[in-house]
mmCIF file of N, CA and C in Angstrom:
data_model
loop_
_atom_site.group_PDB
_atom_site.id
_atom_site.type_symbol
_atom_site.label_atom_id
_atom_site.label_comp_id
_atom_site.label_asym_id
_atom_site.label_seq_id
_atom_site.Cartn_x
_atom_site.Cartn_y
_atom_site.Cartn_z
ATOM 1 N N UNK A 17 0.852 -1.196 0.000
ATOM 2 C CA UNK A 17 0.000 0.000 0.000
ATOM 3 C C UNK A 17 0.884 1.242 0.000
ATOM 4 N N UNK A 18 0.852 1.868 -0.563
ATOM 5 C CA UNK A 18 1.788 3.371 -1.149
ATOM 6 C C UNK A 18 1.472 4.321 -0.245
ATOM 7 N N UNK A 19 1.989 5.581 -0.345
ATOM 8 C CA UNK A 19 1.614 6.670 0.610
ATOM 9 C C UNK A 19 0.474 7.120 0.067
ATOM 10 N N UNK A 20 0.522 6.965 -1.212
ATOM 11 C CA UNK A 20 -1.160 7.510 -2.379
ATOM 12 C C UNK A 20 -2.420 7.397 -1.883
ATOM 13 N N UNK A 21 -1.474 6.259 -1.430
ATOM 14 C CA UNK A 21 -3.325 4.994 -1.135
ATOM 15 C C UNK A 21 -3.504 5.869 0.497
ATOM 16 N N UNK A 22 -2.603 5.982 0.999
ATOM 17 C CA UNK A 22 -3.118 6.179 2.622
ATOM 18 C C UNK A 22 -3.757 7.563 2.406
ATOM 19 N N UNK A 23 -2.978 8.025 1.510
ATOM 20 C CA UNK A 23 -3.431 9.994 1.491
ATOM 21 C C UNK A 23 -5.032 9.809 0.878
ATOM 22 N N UNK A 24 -5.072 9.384 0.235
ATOM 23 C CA UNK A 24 -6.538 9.253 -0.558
ATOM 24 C C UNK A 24 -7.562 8.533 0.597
ATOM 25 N N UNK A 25 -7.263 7.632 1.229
ATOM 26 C CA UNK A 25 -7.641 6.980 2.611
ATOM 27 C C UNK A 25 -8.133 8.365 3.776
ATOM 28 N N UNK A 26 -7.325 8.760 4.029
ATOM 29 C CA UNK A 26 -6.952 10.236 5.212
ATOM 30 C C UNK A 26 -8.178 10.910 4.303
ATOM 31 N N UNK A 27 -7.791 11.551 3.117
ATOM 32 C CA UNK A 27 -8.510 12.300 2.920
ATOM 33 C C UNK A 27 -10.273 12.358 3.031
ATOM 34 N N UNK A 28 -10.530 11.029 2.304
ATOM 35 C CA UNK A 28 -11.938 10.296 2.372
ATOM 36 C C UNK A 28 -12.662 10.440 3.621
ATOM 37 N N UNK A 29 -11.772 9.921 4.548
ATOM 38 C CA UNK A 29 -12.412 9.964 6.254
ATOM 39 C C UNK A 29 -12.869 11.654 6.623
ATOM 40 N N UNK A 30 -11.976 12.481 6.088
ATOM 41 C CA UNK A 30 -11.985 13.659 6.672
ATOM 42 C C UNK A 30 -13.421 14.043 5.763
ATOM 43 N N UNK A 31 -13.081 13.848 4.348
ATOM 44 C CA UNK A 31 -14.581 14.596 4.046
ATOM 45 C C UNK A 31 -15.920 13.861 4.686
ATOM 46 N N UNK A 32 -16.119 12.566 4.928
ATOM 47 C CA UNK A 32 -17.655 11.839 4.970
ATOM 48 C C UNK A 32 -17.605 12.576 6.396
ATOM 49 N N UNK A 33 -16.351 12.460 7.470
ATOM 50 C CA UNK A 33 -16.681 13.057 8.920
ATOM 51 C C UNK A 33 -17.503 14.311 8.528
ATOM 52 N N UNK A 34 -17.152 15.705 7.879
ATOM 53 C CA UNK A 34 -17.597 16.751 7.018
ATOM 54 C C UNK A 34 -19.093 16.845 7.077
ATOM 55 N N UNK A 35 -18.454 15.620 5.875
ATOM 56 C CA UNK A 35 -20.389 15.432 5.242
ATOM 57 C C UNK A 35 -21.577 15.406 5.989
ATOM 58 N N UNK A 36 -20.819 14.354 7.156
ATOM 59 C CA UNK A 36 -21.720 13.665 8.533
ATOM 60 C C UNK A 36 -22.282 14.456 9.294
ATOM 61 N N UNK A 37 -21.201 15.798 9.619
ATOM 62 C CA UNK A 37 -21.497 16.988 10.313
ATOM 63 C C UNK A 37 -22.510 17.965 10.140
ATOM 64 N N UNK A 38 -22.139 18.158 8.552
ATOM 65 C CA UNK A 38 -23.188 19.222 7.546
ATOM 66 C C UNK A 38 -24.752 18.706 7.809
ATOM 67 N N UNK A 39 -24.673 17.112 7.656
ATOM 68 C CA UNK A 39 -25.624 16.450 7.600
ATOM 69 C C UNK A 39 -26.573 16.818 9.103
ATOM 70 N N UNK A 40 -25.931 16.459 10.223
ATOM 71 C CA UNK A 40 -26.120 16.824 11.495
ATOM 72 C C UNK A 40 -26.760 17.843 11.667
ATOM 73 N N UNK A 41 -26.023 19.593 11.413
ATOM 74 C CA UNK A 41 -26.073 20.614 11.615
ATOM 75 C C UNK A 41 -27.512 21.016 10.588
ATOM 76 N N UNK A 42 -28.026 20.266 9.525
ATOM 77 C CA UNK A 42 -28.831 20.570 8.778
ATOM 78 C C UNK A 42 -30.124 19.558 9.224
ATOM 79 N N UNK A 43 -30.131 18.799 9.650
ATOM 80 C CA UNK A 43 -31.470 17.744 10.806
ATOM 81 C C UNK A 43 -31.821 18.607 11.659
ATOM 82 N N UNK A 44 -30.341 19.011 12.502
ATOM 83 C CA UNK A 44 -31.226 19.577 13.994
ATOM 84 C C UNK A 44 -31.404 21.402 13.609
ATOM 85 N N UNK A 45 -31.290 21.558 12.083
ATOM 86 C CA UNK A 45 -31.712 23.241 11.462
ATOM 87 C C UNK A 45 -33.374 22.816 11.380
ATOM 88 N N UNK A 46 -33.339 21.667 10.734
ATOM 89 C CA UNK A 46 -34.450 21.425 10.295
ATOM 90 C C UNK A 46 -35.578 21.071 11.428
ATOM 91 N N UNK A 47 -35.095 20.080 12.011
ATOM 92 C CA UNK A 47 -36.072 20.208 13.964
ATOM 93 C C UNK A 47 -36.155 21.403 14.352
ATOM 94 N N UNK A 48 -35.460 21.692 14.693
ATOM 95 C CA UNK A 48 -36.056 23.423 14.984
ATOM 96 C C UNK A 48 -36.765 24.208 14.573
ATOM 97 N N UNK A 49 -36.492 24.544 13.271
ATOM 98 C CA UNK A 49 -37.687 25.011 12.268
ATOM 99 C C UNK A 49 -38.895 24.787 12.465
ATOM 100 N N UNK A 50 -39.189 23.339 12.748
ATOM 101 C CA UNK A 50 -40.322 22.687 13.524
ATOM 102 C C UNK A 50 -41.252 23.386 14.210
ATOM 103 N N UNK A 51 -39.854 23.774 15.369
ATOM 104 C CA UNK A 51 -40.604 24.423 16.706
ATOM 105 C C UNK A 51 -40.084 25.747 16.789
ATOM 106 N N UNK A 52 -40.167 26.522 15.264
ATOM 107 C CA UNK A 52 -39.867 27.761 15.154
ATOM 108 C C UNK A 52 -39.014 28.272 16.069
ATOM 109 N N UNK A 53 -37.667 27.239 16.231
ATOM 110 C CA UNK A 53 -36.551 28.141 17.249
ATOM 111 C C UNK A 53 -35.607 28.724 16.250
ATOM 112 N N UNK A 54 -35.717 29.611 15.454
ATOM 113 C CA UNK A 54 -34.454 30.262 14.696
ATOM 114 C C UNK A 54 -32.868 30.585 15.853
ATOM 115 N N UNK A 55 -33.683 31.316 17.001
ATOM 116 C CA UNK A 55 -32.823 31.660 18.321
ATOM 117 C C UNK A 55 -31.581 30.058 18.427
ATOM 118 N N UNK A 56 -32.698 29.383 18.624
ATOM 119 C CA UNK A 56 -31.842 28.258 19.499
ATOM 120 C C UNK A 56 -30.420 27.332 18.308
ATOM 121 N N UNK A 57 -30.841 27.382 17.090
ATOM 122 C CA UNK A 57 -30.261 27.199 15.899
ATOM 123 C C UNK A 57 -29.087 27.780 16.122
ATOM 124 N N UNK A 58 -28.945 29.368 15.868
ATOM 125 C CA UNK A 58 -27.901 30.194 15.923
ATOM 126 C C UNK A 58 -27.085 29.964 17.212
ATOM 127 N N UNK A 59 -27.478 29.419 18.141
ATOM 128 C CA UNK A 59 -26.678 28.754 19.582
ATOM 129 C C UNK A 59 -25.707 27.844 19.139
ATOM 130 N N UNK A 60 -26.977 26.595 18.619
ATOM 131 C CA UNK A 60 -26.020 25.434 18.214
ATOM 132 C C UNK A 60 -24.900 25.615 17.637
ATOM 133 N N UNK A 61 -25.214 26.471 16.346
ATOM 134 C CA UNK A 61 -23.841 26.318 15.396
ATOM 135 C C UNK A 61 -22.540 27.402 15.547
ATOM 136 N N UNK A 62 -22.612 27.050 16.542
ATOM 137 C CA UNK A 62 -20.954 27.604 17.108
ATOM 138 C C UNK A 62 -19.786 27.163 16.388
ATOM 139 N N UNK A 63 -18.939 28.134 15.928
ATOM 140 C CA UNK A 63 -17.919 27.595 15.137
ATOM 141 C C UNK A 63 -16.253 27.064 15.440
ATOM 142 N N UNK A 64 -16.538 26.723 17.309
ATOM 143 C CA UNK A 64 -15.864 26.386 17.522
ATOM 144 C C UNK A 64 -15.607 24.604 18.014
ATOM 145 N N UNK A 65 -17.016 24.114 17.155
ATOM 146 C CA UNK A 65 -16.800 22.597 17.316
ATOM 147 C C UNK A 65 -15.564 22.151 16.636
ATOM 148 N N UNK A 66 -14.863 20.987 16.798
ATOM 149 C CA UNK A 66 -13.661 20.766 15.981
ATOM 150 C C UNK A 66 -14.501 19.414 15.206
ATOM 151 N N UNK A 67 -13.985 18.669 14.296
ATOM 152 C CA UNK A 67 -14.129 17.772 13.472
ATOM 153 C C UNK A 67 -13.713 16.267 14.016
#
């Protein structure tokens, strides 16, 4: 297995984690919406979660 393969490996994980997140952050946009919390939304998405 080459360094290619691991970098392309590394990289993959990092975007679906990403994806997973976006995915996350856009469910609990969407629950809220629900219960018309725009307020509580803008709480959640603090931009100091790490990945």
């Amino acid at each position: 297995m080459g360094s290619q393969d691991r970098k392309d490996i590394e990289s993959v994980a990092v975007e679906s984690s990403q994806l997973k997140r976006q995915a996350d952050l856009t469910y609990m946009h969407e629950a809220l919406m629900d219960c018309g919390g725009e307020k509580e939304y803008k709480l959640i998405q603090t931009p100091n979660i790490a990945f």
